[in-house]
């Protein structure tokens, strides 16, 4: 069975650790693995805008010996004109993997069901699992290990990043605390799934409304935009609803002295995070952005190894 990576727990905790190990190896020796030698082509499909994901996957595929084919879905037949299933049947005969950034997560599931080559979610409305591999790699680099660390996520806890943090951090045995205003809390089925995983790994899950309670004694502090792609029409309402949830220096004081700050980017200074924090000494956002490359290369190496 072909392995796909549509959500964080499509791999086991042991497999997550193995991918992070390969990522560190590839960061030290970028051209040491060549699964796409040929060169084989990897399709990178974008329904939404992107800077980091587009660059890191294109560079990563090239580093692994392959050719990245960037497809802007607006200029393809996909969508209104041709079904996802038919697109998958065309692509699987010619490419080594399909990486897709889209809206509804169900589209990725349909693509995976109809593809013999691995399908990778490079962001859907529900999950951003590639970002979490990069985030865990960054935390590991700065804190040595993951299990037992406390991570606090303040802001929109109902979005793709919050869902992926819940699942991926629980898999890594971390203690995750989320703080969000009413109406922006994670779905109960995601929280239950994360709790069930945490029970196995020694991690824990806490969902609160008070940002100070969530951030207290955290080793890692993180957030994401209050307005995700596709939510632009609700911008003014959301800015009002998230008032009091900005991560500023005063809030950061509640975390451990040596806490690091992460943000998947793009960031909106003055909204989810103050400039003094994201541009301050605790911020490791540029390491995090670079680690997209190493983590995704590791994922592709691992998927190529595990393709049956
Ligand atoms: N973090 C992230 O996925 O960035 P892009 O939207 O620029 O790809
Ligand atoms: N939650 C954000 C993440 C961007 C990388 C969005 O979906 O727009």
PDB file of C-alpha atoms and ligand atoms in Angstrom:
ATOM      1  CA  UNK A   1       0.000   0.000   0.000  1.00  0.00           C
ATOM      2  CA  UNK A   2       1.265   3.426  -0.913  1.00  0.00           C
ATOM      3  CA  UNK A   3       1.848   5.631   2.104  1.00  0.00           C
ATOM      4  CA  UNK A   4       0.452   9.144   1.955  1.00  0.00           C
ATOM      5  CA  UNK A   5       0.958  12.101   4.323  1.00  0.00           C
ATOM      6  CA  UNK A   6      -2.318  13.991   4.553  1.00  0.00           C
ATOM      7  CA  UNK A   7      -2.433  14.548   8.294  1.00  0.00           C
ATOM      8  CA  UNK A   8       0.090  14.394  11.117  1.00  0.00           C
ATOM      9  CA  UNK A   9      -0.953  10.967  12.372  1.00  0.00           C
ATOM     10  CA  UNK A  10      -0.780   9.246   8.979  1.00  0.00           C
ATOM     11  CA  UNK A  11       2.615   8.216  10.380  1.00  0.00           C
ATOM     12  CA  UNK A  12       3.279   6.647  13.776  1.00  0.00           C
ATOM     13  CA  UNK A  13       5.195   8.429  16.561  1.00  0.00           C
ATOM     14  CA  UNK A  14       8.200   6.183  15.792  1.00  0.00           C
ATOM     15  CA  UNK A  15       7.976   7.091  12.096  1.00  0.00           C
ATOM     16  CA  UNK A  16       7.762  10.789  12.995  1.00  0.00           C
ATOM     17  CA  UNK A  17      10.971  10.424  15.029  1.00  0.00           C
ATOM     18  CA  UNK A  18      12.644   8.577  12.149  1.00  0.00           C
ATOM     19  CA  UNK A  19      11.734  11.355   9.661  1.00  0.00           C
ATOM     20  CA  UNK A  20      13.174  13.973  12.039  1.00  0.00           C
ATOM     21  CA  UNK A  21      16.356  11.890  12.297  1.00  0.00           C
ATOM     22  CA  UNK A  22      16.659  11.773   8.490  1.00  0.00           C
ATOM     23  CA  UNK A  23      16.016  15.542   8.383  1.00  0.00           C
ATOM     24  CA  UNK A  24      18.994  16.211  10.662  1.00  0.00           C
ATOM     25  CA  UNK A  25      21.115  13.900   8.515  1.00  0.00           C
ATOM     26  CA  UNK A  26      20.049  15.747   5.334  1.00  0.00           C
ATOM     27  CA  UNK A  27      20.630  19.147   6.913  1.00  0.00           C
ATOM     28  CA  UNK A  28      24.259  18.117   7.516  1.00  0.00           C
ATOM     29  CA  UNK A  29      24.640  16.421   4.091  1.00  0.00           C
ATOM     30  CA  UNK A  30      22.058  17.986   1.709  1.00  0.00           C
ATOM     31  CA  UNK A  31      22.845  15.869  -1.376  1.00  0.00           C
ATOM     32  CA  UNK A  32      23.419  12.519   0.317  1.00  0.00           C
ATOM     33  CA  UNK A  33      20.075  10.948  -0.672  1.00  0.00           C
ATOM     34  CA  UNK A  34      18.872  10.801  -4.282  1.00  0.00           C
ATOM     35  CA  UNK A  35      15.471   9.012  -4.378  1.00  0.00           C
ATOM     36  CA  UNK A  36      14.375  11.038  -7.426  1.00  0.00           C
ATOM     37  CA  UNK A  37      17.511  10.332  -9.480  1.00  0.00           C
ATOM     38  CA  UNK A  38      16.496   9.841 -13.104  1.00  0.00           C
ATOM     39  CA  UNK A  39      15.412  12.560 -12.825  1.00  0.00           C
ATOM     40  CA  UNK A  40      11.888  11.753 -11.647  1.00  0.00           C
ATOM     41  CA  UNK A  41       9.303  14.536 -11.464  1.00  0.00           C
ATOM     42  CA  UNK A  42       7.265  15.606  -8.443  1.00  0.00           C
ATOM     43  CA  UNK A  43       4.030  17.560  -9.021  1.00  0.00           C
ATOM     44  CA  UNK A  44       3.561  20.549  -6.699  1.00  0.00           C
ATOM     45  CA  UNK A  45      -0.025  21.782  -7.017  1.00  0.00           C
ATOM     46  CA  UNK A  46      -1.152  25.081  -5.499  1.00  0.00           C
ATOM     47  CA  UNK A  47      -4.781  26.168  -5.051  1.00  0.00           C
ATOM     48  CA  UNK A  48      -3.675  28.770  -2.501  1.00  0.00           C
ATOM     49  CA  UNK A  49      -0.757  31.212  -2.437  1.00  0.00           C
ATOM     50  CA  UNK A  50       2.603  30.230  -0.931  1.00  0.00           C
ATOM     51  CA  UNK A  51       6.194  31.364  -0.516  1.00  0.00           C
ATOM     52  CA  UNK A  52       7.920  28.917   1.862  1.00  0.00           C
ATOM     53  CA  UNK A  53       6.127  25.767   0.737  1.00  0.00           C
ATOM     54  CA  UNK A  54       6.657  26.449  -2.958  1.00  0.00           C
ATOM     55  CA  UNK A  55      10.359  27.239  -2.532  1.00  0.00           C
ATOM     56  CA  UNK A  56      11.195  24.502  -0.029  1.00  0.00           C
ATOM     57  CA  UNK A  57       9.480  21.734  -2.009  1.00  0.00           C
ATOM     58  CA  UNK A  58      10.984  22.901  -5.319  1.00  0.00           C
ATOM     59  CA  UNK A  59      14.489  23.120  -3.838  1.00  0.00           C
ATOM     60  CA  UNK A  60      13.998  19.883  -1.913  1.00  0.00           C
ATOM     61  CA  UNK A  61      12.929  17.854  -4.951  1.00  0.00           C
ATOM     62  CA  UNK A  62      15.940  19.206  -6.899  1.00  0.00           C
ATOM     63  CA  UNK A  63      18.301  18.379  -3.995  1.00  0.00           C
ATOM     64  CA  UNK A  64      16.965  14.797  -4.057  1.00  0.00           C
ATOM     65  CA  UNK A  65      17.825  14.421  -7.754  1.00  0.00           C
ATOM     66  CA  UNK A  66      14.377  15.174  -9.170  1.00  0.00           C
ATOM     67  CA  UNK A  67      12.511  17.836 -11.115  1.00  0.00           C
ATOM     68  CA  UNK A  68       9.755  19.903  -9.438  1.00  0.00           C
ATOM     69  CA  UNK A  69       6.726  20.635 -11.609  1.00  0.00           C
ATOM     70  CA  UNK A  70       4.820  23.562 -10.091  1.00  0.00           C
ATOM     71  CA  UNK A  71       1.179  23.562 -11.161  1.00  0.00           C
ATOM     72  CA  UNK A  72      -0.937  26.601 -10.435  1.00  0.00           C
ATOM     73  CA  UNK A  73      -4.359  24.966 -10.302  1.00  0.00           C
ATOM     74  CA  UNK A  74      -6.013  28.093 -11.780  1.00  0.00           C
ATOM     75  CA  UNK A  75      -4.172  27.368 -15.006  1.00  0.00           C
ATOM     76  CA  UNK A  76      -4.852  23.612 -15.055  1.00  0.00           C
ATOM     77  CA  UNK A  77      -7.976  21.585 -15.852  1.00  0.00           C
ATOM     78  CA  UNK A  78      -8.342  20.583 -12.192  1.00  0.00           C
ATOM     79  CA  UNK A  79     -11.316  21.830 -10.237  1.00  0.00           C
ATOM     80  CA  UNK A  80     -14.448  22.772 -12.137  1.00  0.00           C
ATOM     81  CA  UNK A  81     -13.410  21.093 -15.382  1.00  0.00           C
ATOM     82  CA  UNK A  82     -11.815  17.797 -14.319  1.00  0.00           C
ATOM     83  CA  UNK A  83     -12.306  15.759 -11.176  1.00  0.00           C
ATOM     84  CA  UNK A  84      -9.625  15.183  -8.561  1.00  0.00           C
ATOM     85  CA  UNK A  85      -9.828  11.417  -9.217  1.00  0.00           C
ATOM     86  CA  UNK A  86      -9.197  11.815 -12.955  1.00  0.00           C
ATOM     87  CA  UNK A  87      -6.326  14.218 -12.239  1.00  0.00           C
ATOM     88  CA  UNK A  88      -4.764  11.649  -9.895  1.00  0.00           C
ATOM     89  CA  UNK A  89      -5.029   8.929 -12.561  1.00  0.00           C
ATOM     90  CA  UNK A  90      -3.165  11.119 -15.048  1.00  0.00           C
ATOM     91  CA  UNK A  91      -0.475  12.243 -12.617  1.00  0.00           C
ATOM     92  CA  UNK A  92       0.300   8.868 -10.997  1.00  0.00           C
ATOM     93  CA  UNK A  93       1.550   7.482 -14.336  1.00  0.00           C
ATOM     94  CA  UNK A  94       4.116  10.230 -14.778  1.00  0.00           C
ATOM     95  CA  UNK A  95       5.241  11.644 -11.439  1.00  0.00           C
ATOM     96  CA  UNK A  96       6.948  10.156  -8.372  1.00  0.00           C
ATOM     97  CA  UNK A  97       4.832  12.067  -5.839  1.00  0.00           C
ATOM     98  CA  UNK A  98       2.017  14.624  -5.659  1.00  0.00           C
ATOM     99  CA  UNK A  99       2.240  17.571  -3.252  1.00  0.00           C
ATOM    100  CA  UNK A 100      -0.967  19.578  -3.000  1.00  0.00           C
ATOM    101  CA  UNK A 101      -2.000  22.768  -1.164  1.00  0.00           C
ATOM    102  CA  UNK A 102      -5.760  23.095  -1.202  1.00  0.00           C
ATOM    103  CA  UNK A 103      -8.920  24.086   0.661  1.00  0.00           C
ATOM    104  CA  UNK A 104     -11.144  21.110   1.591  1.00  0.00           C
ATOM    105  CA  UNK A 105      -9.239  18.209   3.136  1.00  0.00           C
ATOM    106  CA  UNK A 106     -11.608  15.752   1.406  1.00  0.00           C
ATOM    107  CA  UNK A 107      -9.976  16.638  -1.923  1.00  0.00           C
ATOM    108  CA  UNK A 108      -6.643  15.318  -0.668  1.00  0.00           C
ATOM    109  CA  UNK A 109      -8.312  12.103   0.472  1.00  0.00           C
ATOM    110  CA  UNK A 110      -9.833  11.654  -2.984  1.00  0.00           C
ATOM    111  CA  UNK A 111      -6.457  12.306  -4.598  1.00  0.00           C
ATOM    112  CA  UNK A 112      -4.774   9.738  -2.329  1.00  0.00           C
ATOM    113  CA  UNK A 113      -7.497   7.129  -2.930  1.00  0.00           C
ATOM    114  CA  UNK A 114      -6.841   7.365  -6.660  1.00  0.00           C
ATOM    115  CA  UNK A 115      -3.057   7.624  -6.657  1.00  0.00           C
ATOM    116  CA  UNK A 116      -0.427   4.882  -6.570  1.00  0.00           C
ATOM    117  CA  UNK A 117       2.253   7.499  -5.831  1.00  0.00           C
ATOM    118  CA  UNK A 118       2.488   9.256  -2.445  1.00  0.00           C
ATOM    119  CA  UNK A 119       0.254  12.285  -1.923  1.00  0.00           C
ATOM    120  CA  UNK A 120       1.547  14.937   0.495  1.00  0.00           C
ATOM    121  CA  UNK A 121      -0.655  17.607   2.072  1.00  0.00           C
ATOM    122  CA  UNK A 122       1.190  20.912   1.832  1.00  0.00           C
ATOM    123  CA  UNK A 123      -1.698  22.641   3.675  1.00  0.00           C
ATOM    124  CA  UNK A 124      -5.431  22.128   3.695  1.00  0.00           C
ATOM    125  CA  UNK A 125      -8.148  23.931   5.650  1.00  0.00           C
ATOM    126  CA  UNK A 126      -7.760  21.227   8.323  1.00  0.00           C
ATOM    127  CA  UNK A 127      -4.038  20.409   8.634  1.00  0.00           C
ATOM    128  CA  UNK A 128      -0.511  21.640   7.846  1.00  0.00           C
ATOM    129  CA  UNK A 129       1.524  18.525   8.707  1.00  0.00           C
ATOM    130  CA  UNK A 130       4.675  19.446   6.741  1.00  0.00           C
ATOM    131  CA  UNK A 131       4.937  22.631   8.793  1.00  0.00           C
ATOM    132  CA  UNK A 132       4.783  20.571  11.984  1.00  0.00           C
ATOM    133  CA  UNK A 133       7.677  18.369  10.885  1.00  0.00           C
ATOM    134  CA  UNK A 134       9.721  21.558  10.417  1.00  0.00           C
ATOM    135  CA  UNK A 135       8.555  22.951  13.758  1.00  0.00           C
ATOM    136  CA  UNK A 136       9.428  19.768  15.645  1.00  0.00           C
ATOM    137  CA  UNK A 137      12.826  19.708  13.937  1.00  0.00           C
ATOM    138  CA  UNK A 138      13.423  23.311  15.053  1.00  0.00           C
ATOM    139  CA  UNK A 139      12.391  22.569  18.636  1.00  0.00           C
ATOM    140  CA  UNK A 140      14.614  19.479  18.681  1.00  0.00           C
ATOM    141  CA  UNK A 141      17.582  21.526  17.478  1.00  0.00           C
ATOM    142  CA  UNK A 142      17.075  24.188  20.138  1.00  0.00           C
ATOM    143  CA  UNK A 143      15.957  21.983  23.047  1.00  0.00           C
ATOM    144  CA  UNK A 144      17.662  18.633  22.252  1.00  0.00           C
ATOM    145  CA  UNK A 145      14.574  16.496  22.733  1.00  0.00           C
ATOM    146  CA  UNK A 146      10.824  16.845  22.402  1.00  0.00           C
ATOM    147  CA  UNK A 147       9.162  14.546  24.923  1.00  0.00           C
ATOM    148  CA  UNK A 148       8.210  16.308  28.136  1.00  0.00           C
ATOM    149  CA  UNK A 149       8.449  19.874  26.779  1.00  0.00           C
ATOM    150  CA  UNK A 150       5.520  22.263  27.166  1.00  0.00           C
ATOM    151  CA  UNK A 151       4.330  24.098  24.047  1.00  0.00           C
ATOM    152  CA  UNK A 152       1.770  26.914  24.220  1.00  0.00           C
ATOM    153  CA  UNK A 153      -0.299  27.951  21.196  1.00  0.00           C
ATOM    154  CA  UNK A 154      -2.175  31.240  21.583  1.00  0.00           C
ATOM    155  CA  UNK A 155      -4.705  32.460  19.004  1.00  0.00           C
ATOM    156  CA  UNK A 156      -6.909  30.721  16.444  1.00  0.00           C
ATOM    157  CA  UNK A 157      -7.093  27.218  17.884  1.00  0.00           C
ATOM    158  CA  UNK A 158      -9.664  26.106  15.306  1.00  0.00           C
ATOM    159  CA  UNK A 159      -7.397  26.378  12.255  1.00  0.00           C
ATOM    160  CA  UNK A 160      -5.118  23.998  10.353  1.00  0.00           C
ATOM    161  CA  UNK A 161      -2.009  24.863  12.382  1.00  0.00           C
ATOM    162  CA  UNK A 162      -3.734  24.337  15.727  1.00  0.00           C
ATOM    163  CA  UNK A 163      -5.048  20.940  14.591  1.00  0.00           C
ATOM    164  CA  UNK A 164      -1.611  19.887  13.411  1.00  0.00           C
ATOM    165  CA  UNK A 165       0.056  21.155  16.605  1.00  0.00           C
ATOM    166  CA  UNK A 166      -2.410  19.171  18.698  1.00  0.00           C
ATOM    167  CA  UNK A 167      -1.803  15.903  16.888  1.00  0.00           C
ATOM    168  CA  UNK A 168       1.913  16.177  16.064  1.00  0.00           C
ATOM    169  CA  UNK A 169       2.989  17.479  19.487  1.00  0.00           C
ATOM    170  CA  UNK A 170       0.970  14.790  21.248  1.00  0.00           C
ATOM    171  CA  UNK A 171       2.721  12.225  19.022  1.00  0.00           C
ATOM    172  CA  UNK A 172       6.094  13.648  20.127  1.00  0.00           C
ATOM    173  CA  UNK A 173       5.142  13.249  23.818  1.00  0.00           C
ATOM    174  CA  UNK A 174       4.878  17.003  24.413  1.00  0.00           C
ATOM    175  CA  UNK A 175       2.483  18.848  26.702  1.00  0.00           C
ATOM    176  CA  UNK A 176       0.404  21.150  24.532  1.00  0.00           C
ATOM    177  CA  UNK A 177      -1.698  24.003  25.894  1.00  0.00           C
ATOM    178  CA  UNK A 178      -3.922  26.067  23.594  1.00  0.00           C
ATOM    179  CA  UNK A 179      -5.635  29.335  24.443  1.00  0.00           C
ATOM    180  CA  UNK A 180      -8.339  30.798  22.229  1.00  0.00           C
ATOM    181  CA  UNK A 181     -11.464  32.936  22.590  1.00  0.00           C
ATOM    182  CA  UNK A 182     -14.915  31.329  22.448  1.00  0.00           C
ATOM    183  CA  UNK A 183     -15.784  30.266  18.922  1.00  0.00           C
ATOM    184  CA  UNK A 184     -12.159  29.567  18.006  1.00  0.00           C
ATOM    185  CA  UNK A 185     -11.532  26.423  20.045  1.00  0.00           C
ATOM    186  CA  UNK A 186     -10.495  23.192  18.321  1.00  0.00           C
ATOM    187  CA  UNK A 187     -13.101  20.614  17.287  1.00  0.00           C
ATOM    188  CA  UNK A 188     -13.729  18.116  20.053  1.00  0.00           C
ATOM    189  CA  UNK A 189     -12.846  15.174  17.777  1.00  0.00           C
ATOM    190  CA  UNK A 190      -9.343  16.633  17.217  1.00  0.00           C
ATOM    191  CA  UNK A 191      -8.858  17.196  20.950  1.00  0.00           C
ATOM    192  CA  UNK A 192     -10.004  13.624  21.702  1.00  0.00           C
ATOM    193  CA  UNK A 193      -7.653  12.232  19.072  1.00  0.00           C
ATOM    194  CA  UNK A 194      -4.735  14.231  20.496  1.00  0.00           C
ATOM    195  CA  UNK A 195      -5.621  13.132  24.043  1.00  0.00           C
ATOM    196  CA  UNK A 196      -5.709   9.469  22.999  1.00  0.00           C
ATOM    197  CA  UNK A 197      -2.274   9.820  21.380  1.00  0.00           C
ATOM    198  CA  UNK A 198      -0.873  11.713  24.392  1.00  0.00           C
ATOM    199  CA  UNK A 199      -2.000   8.885  26.651  1.00  0.00           C
ATOM    200  CA  UNK A 200       0.312   6.556  24.698  1.00  0.00           C
ATOM    201  CA  UNK A 201       3.283   8.932  24.446  1.00  0.00           C
ATOM    202  CA  UNK A 202       3.295  10.553  27.915  1.00  0.00           C
ATOM    203  CA  UNK A 203       2.183  13.938  26.574  1.00  0.00           C
ATOM    204  CA  UNK A 204      -0.904  15.933  27.524  1.00  0.00           C
ATOM    205  CA  UNK A 205      -3.463  18.334  26.077  1.00  0.00           C
ATOM    206  CA  UNK A 206      -4.952  21.445  27.695  1.00  0.00           C
ATOM    207  CA  UNK A 207      -7.455  23.804  26.061  1.00  0.00           C
ATOM    208  CA  UNK A 208      -8.216  27.072  27.881  1.00  0.00           C
ATOM    209  CA  UNK A 209      -9.437  30.590  27.165  1.00  0.00           C
ATOM    210  CA  UNK A 210      -6.808  32.451  29.232  1.00  0.00           C
ATOM    211  CA  UNK A 211      -3.539  32.982  27.315  1.00  0.00           C
ATOM    212  CA  UNK A 212      -1.627  33.508  30.578  1.00  0.00           C
ATOM    213  CA  UNK A 213      -2.694  30.096  31.833  1.00  0.00           C
ATOM    214  CA  UNK A 214      -1.628  28.423  28.594  1.00  0.00           C
ATOM    215  CA  UNK A 215       1.763  30.100  28.328  1.00  0.00           C
ATOM    216  CA  UNK A 216       2.831  29.644  31.952  1.00  0.00           C
ATOM    217  CA  UNK A 217       6.203  27.822  32.149  1.00  0.00           C
ATOM    218  CA  UNK A 218       6.135  26.949  28.441  1.00  0.00           C
ATOM    219  CA  UNK A 219       9.367  25.868  26.732  1.00  0.00           C
ATOM    220  CA  UNK A 220       7.976  26.765  23.317  1.00  0.00           C
ATOM    221  CA  UNK A 221       5.484  29.518  22.445  1.00  0.00           C
ATOM    222  CA  UNK A 222       3.728  29.719  19.102  1.00  0.00           C
ATOM    223  CA  UNK A 223       0.842  31.246  17.221  1.00  0.00           C
ATOM    224  CA  UNK A 224      -0.512  31.657  13.696  1.00  0.00           C
ATOM    225  CA  UNK A 225      -2.415  34.266  11.742  1.00  0.00           C
ATOM    226  CA  UNK A 226      -5.913  35.072  12.970  1.00  0.00           C
ATOM    227  CA  UNK A 227      -7.072  35.154   9.335  1.00  0.00           C
ATOM    228  CA  UNK A 228      -6.227  32.017   7.412  1.00  0.00           C
ATOM    229  CA  UNK A 229      -6.371  31.767   3.634  1.00  0.00           C
ATOM    230  CA  UNK A 230     -10.039  31.654   2.635  1.00  0.00           C
ATOM    231  CA  UNK A 231     -11.201  33.652   5.703  1.00  0.00           C
ATOM    232  CA  UNK A 232     -10.360  37.117   4.378  1.00  0.00           C
ATOM    233  CA  UNK A 233     -14.008  38.239   4.362  1.00  0.00           C
ATOM    234  CA  UNK A 234     -14.165  37.827   8.175  1.00  0.00           C
ATOM    235  CA  UNK A 235     -11.025  39.872   8.811  1.00  0.00           C
ATOM    236  CA  UNK A 236     -12.570  42.761  10.790  1.00  0.00           C
ATOM    237  CA  UNK A 237     -14.714  40.464  12.941  1.00  0.00           C
ATOM    238  CA  UNK A 238     -11.766  38.207  13.679  1.00  0.00           C
ATOM    239  CA  UNK A 239      -9.503  41.079  14.681  1.00  0.00           C
ATOM    240  CA  UNK A 240     -12.171  42.142  17.184  1.00  0.00           C
ATOM    241  CA  UNK A 241     -12.676  38.598  18.473  1.00  0.00           C
ATOM    242  CA  UNK A 242      -8.954  37.982  19.059  1.00  0.00           C
ATOM    243  CA  UNK A 243      -8.388  41.195  21.012  1.00  0.00           C
ATOM    244  CA  UNK A 244      -6.266  40.302  24.072  1.00  0.00           C
ATOM    245  CA  UNK A 245      -4.616  37.310  22.396  1.00  0.00           C
ATOM    246  CA  UNK A 246      -1.549  39.076  20.960  1.00  0.00           C
ATOM    247  CA  UNK A 247       1.710  37.493  22.114  1.00  0.00           C
ATOM    248  CA  UNK A 248       3.675  40.476  23.408  1.00  0.00           C
ATOM    249  CA  UNK A 249       6.698  40.781  25.712  1.00  0.00           C
ATOM    250  CA  UNK A 250       4.508  40.919  28.841  1.00  0.00           C
ATOM    251  CA  UNK A 251       2.799  37.629  27.925  1.00  0.00           C
ATOM    252  CA  UNK A 252       6.141  36.031  26.969  1.00  0.00           C
ATOM    253  CA  UNK A 253       7.352  36.791  30.519  1.00  0.00           C
ATOM    254  CA  UNK A 254       5.007  34.050  31.739  1.00  0.00           C
ATOM    255  CA  UNK A 255       6.869  31.408  29.735  1.00  0.00           C
ATOM    256  CA  UNK A 256      10.206  29.936  30.823  1.00  0.00           C
ATOM    257  CA  UNK A 257      13.145  32.361  30.577  1.00  0.00           C
ATOM    258  CA  UNK A 258      14.728  30.234  27.841  1.00  0.00           C
ATOM    259  CA  UNK A 259      11.486  29.686  25.905  1.00  0.00           C
ATOM    260  CA  UNK A 260      11.693  29.880  22.117  1.00  0.00           C
ATOM    261  CA  UNK A 261       9.101  31.492  19.855  1.00  0.00           C
ATOM    262  CA  UNK A 262       7.870  29.862  16.636  1.00  0.00           C
ATOM    263  CA  UNK A 263       5.567  31.100  13.858  1.00  0.00           C
ATOM    264  CA  UNK A 264       4.892  29.238  10.620  1.00  0.00           C
ATOM    265  CA  UNK A 265       4.743  32.589   8.746  1.00  0.00           C
ATOM    266  CA  UNK A 266       3.521  34.711   7.104  1.00  0.00           C
ATOM    267  CA  UNK A 267       3.137  36.783  10.294  1.00  0.00           C
ATOM    268  CA  UNK A 268       1.076  39.891  10.932  1.00  0.00           C
ATOM    269  CA  UNK A 269       2.999  41.974  13.457  1.00  0.00           C
ATOM    270  CA  UNK A 270       0.721  43.794  15.898  1.00  0.00           C
ATOM    271  CA  UNK A 271      -2.036  41.200  15.550  1.00  0.00           C
ATOM    272  CA  UNK A 272      -1.183  37.618  16.636  1.00  0.00           C
ATOM    273  CA  UNK A 273       2.339  38.630  17.723  1.00  0.00           C
ATOM    274  CA  UNK A 274       4.092  41.868  18.665  1.00  0.00           C
ATOM    275  CA  UNK A 275       7.197  42.854  16.680  1.00  0.00           C
ATOM    276  CA  UNK A 276       9.224  42.859  19.935  1.00  0.00           C
ATOM    277  CA  UNK A 277       8.609  39.099  20.244  1.00  0.00           C
ATOM    278  CA  UNK A 278       8.801  37.850  16.663  1.00  0.00           C
ATOM    279  CA  UNK A 279      11.863  39.994  15.960  1.00  0.00           C
ATOM    280  CA  UNK A 280      13.326  39.502  19.442  1.00  0.00           C
ATOM    281  CA  UNK A 281      16.030  37.186  20.823  1.00  0.00           C
ATOM    282  CA  UNK A 282      13.697  34.280  21.657  1.00  0.00           C
ATOM    283  CA  UNK A 283      12.370  34.007  18.106  1.00  0.00           C
ATOM    284  CA  UNK A 284      13.685  31.125  15.971  1.00  0.00           C
ATOM    285  CA  UNK A 285      11.401  31.732  12.992  1.00  0.00           C
ATOM    286  CA  UNK A 286      14.142  31.818  10.354  1.00  0.00           C
ATOM    287  CA  UNK A 287      15.506  28.433  11.488  1.00  0.00           C
ATOM    288  CA  UNK A 288      11.922  27.201  11.369  1.00  0.00           C
ATOM    289  CA  UNK A 289      11.397  28.503   7.808  1.00  0.00           C
ATOM    290  CA  UNK A 290      14.664  26.913   6.647  1.00  0.00           C
ATOM    291  CA  UNK A 291      13.712  23.635   8.291  1.00  0.00           C
ATOM    292  CA  UNK A 292      10.742  23.282   5.947  1.00  0.00           C
ATOM    293  CA  UNK A 293      13.338  22.256   3.361  1.00  0.00           C
ATOM    294  CA  UNK A 294      15.137  19.660   5.473  1.00  0.00           C
ATOM    295  CA  UNK A 295      11.986  18.193   7.020  1.00  0.00           C
ATOM    296  CA  UNK A 296      10.169  17.810   3.681  1.00  0.00           C
ATOM    297  CA  UNK A 297      13.208  16.265   2.034  1.00  0.00           C
ATOM    298  CA  UNK A 298      13.278  13.746   4.873  1.00  0.00           C
ATOM    299  CA  UNK A 299       9.564  13.078   4.412  1.00  0.00           C
ATOM    300  CA  UNK A 300      10.025  12.459   0.678  1.00  0.00           C
ATOM    301  CA  UNK A 301      13.035  10.179   1.291  1.00  0.00           C
ATOM    302  CA  UNK A 302      11.026   8.236   3.852  1.00  0.00           C
ATOM    303  CA  UNK A 303       7.933   7.960   1.625  1.00  0.00           C
ATOM    304  CA  UNK A 304      10.093   6.792  -1.303  1.00  0.00           C
ATOM    305  CA  UNK A 305      11.658   4.128   0.956  1.00  0.00           C
ATOM    306  CA  UNK A 306       8.265   3.001   2.177  1.00  0.00           C
ATOM    307  CA  UNK A 307       6.502   2.908  -1.211  1.00  0.00           C
ATOM    308  CA  UNK A 308       5.356  -0.653  -1.937  1.00  0.00           C
TER     309      UNK A 308
HETATM  310  N1  LIG B   1       4.285  28.492   6.407  1.00  0.00           N
HETATM  311  C1  LIG B   1       3.896  28.353   5.122  1.00  0.00           C
HETATM  312  O1  LIG B   1       3.322  27.338   4.742  1.00  0.00           O
HETATM  313  O2  LIG B   1       4.233  29.400   4.321  1.00  0.00           O
HETATM  314  P1  LIG B   1       3.761  29.645   2.818  1.00  0.00           P
HETATM  315  O3  LIG B   1       2.290  29.925   2.854  1.00  0.00           O
HETATM  316  O4  LIG B   1       4.562  30.829   2.351  1.00  0.00           O
HETATM  317  O5  LIG B   1       4.049  28.409   2.015  1.00  0.00           O
HETATM  318  N1  LIG B   2      -3.359  29.096   9.005  1.00  0.00           N
HETATM  319  C1  LIG B   2      -2.650  29.700   7.904  1.00  0.00           C
HETATM  320  C2  LIG B   2      -1.316  29.042   7.691  1.00  0.00           C
HETATM  321  C3  LIG B   2      -0.480  29.671   6.606  1.00  0.00           C
HETATM  322  C4  LIG B   2       0.806  28.934   6.368  1.00  0.00           C
HETATM  323  C5  LIG B   2      -3.501  29.603   6.640  1.00  0.00           C
HETATM  324  O1  LIG B   2      -4.112  28.542   6.408  1.00  0.00           O
HETATM  325  O2  LIG B   2      -3.571  30.585   5.900  1.00  0.00           O
END
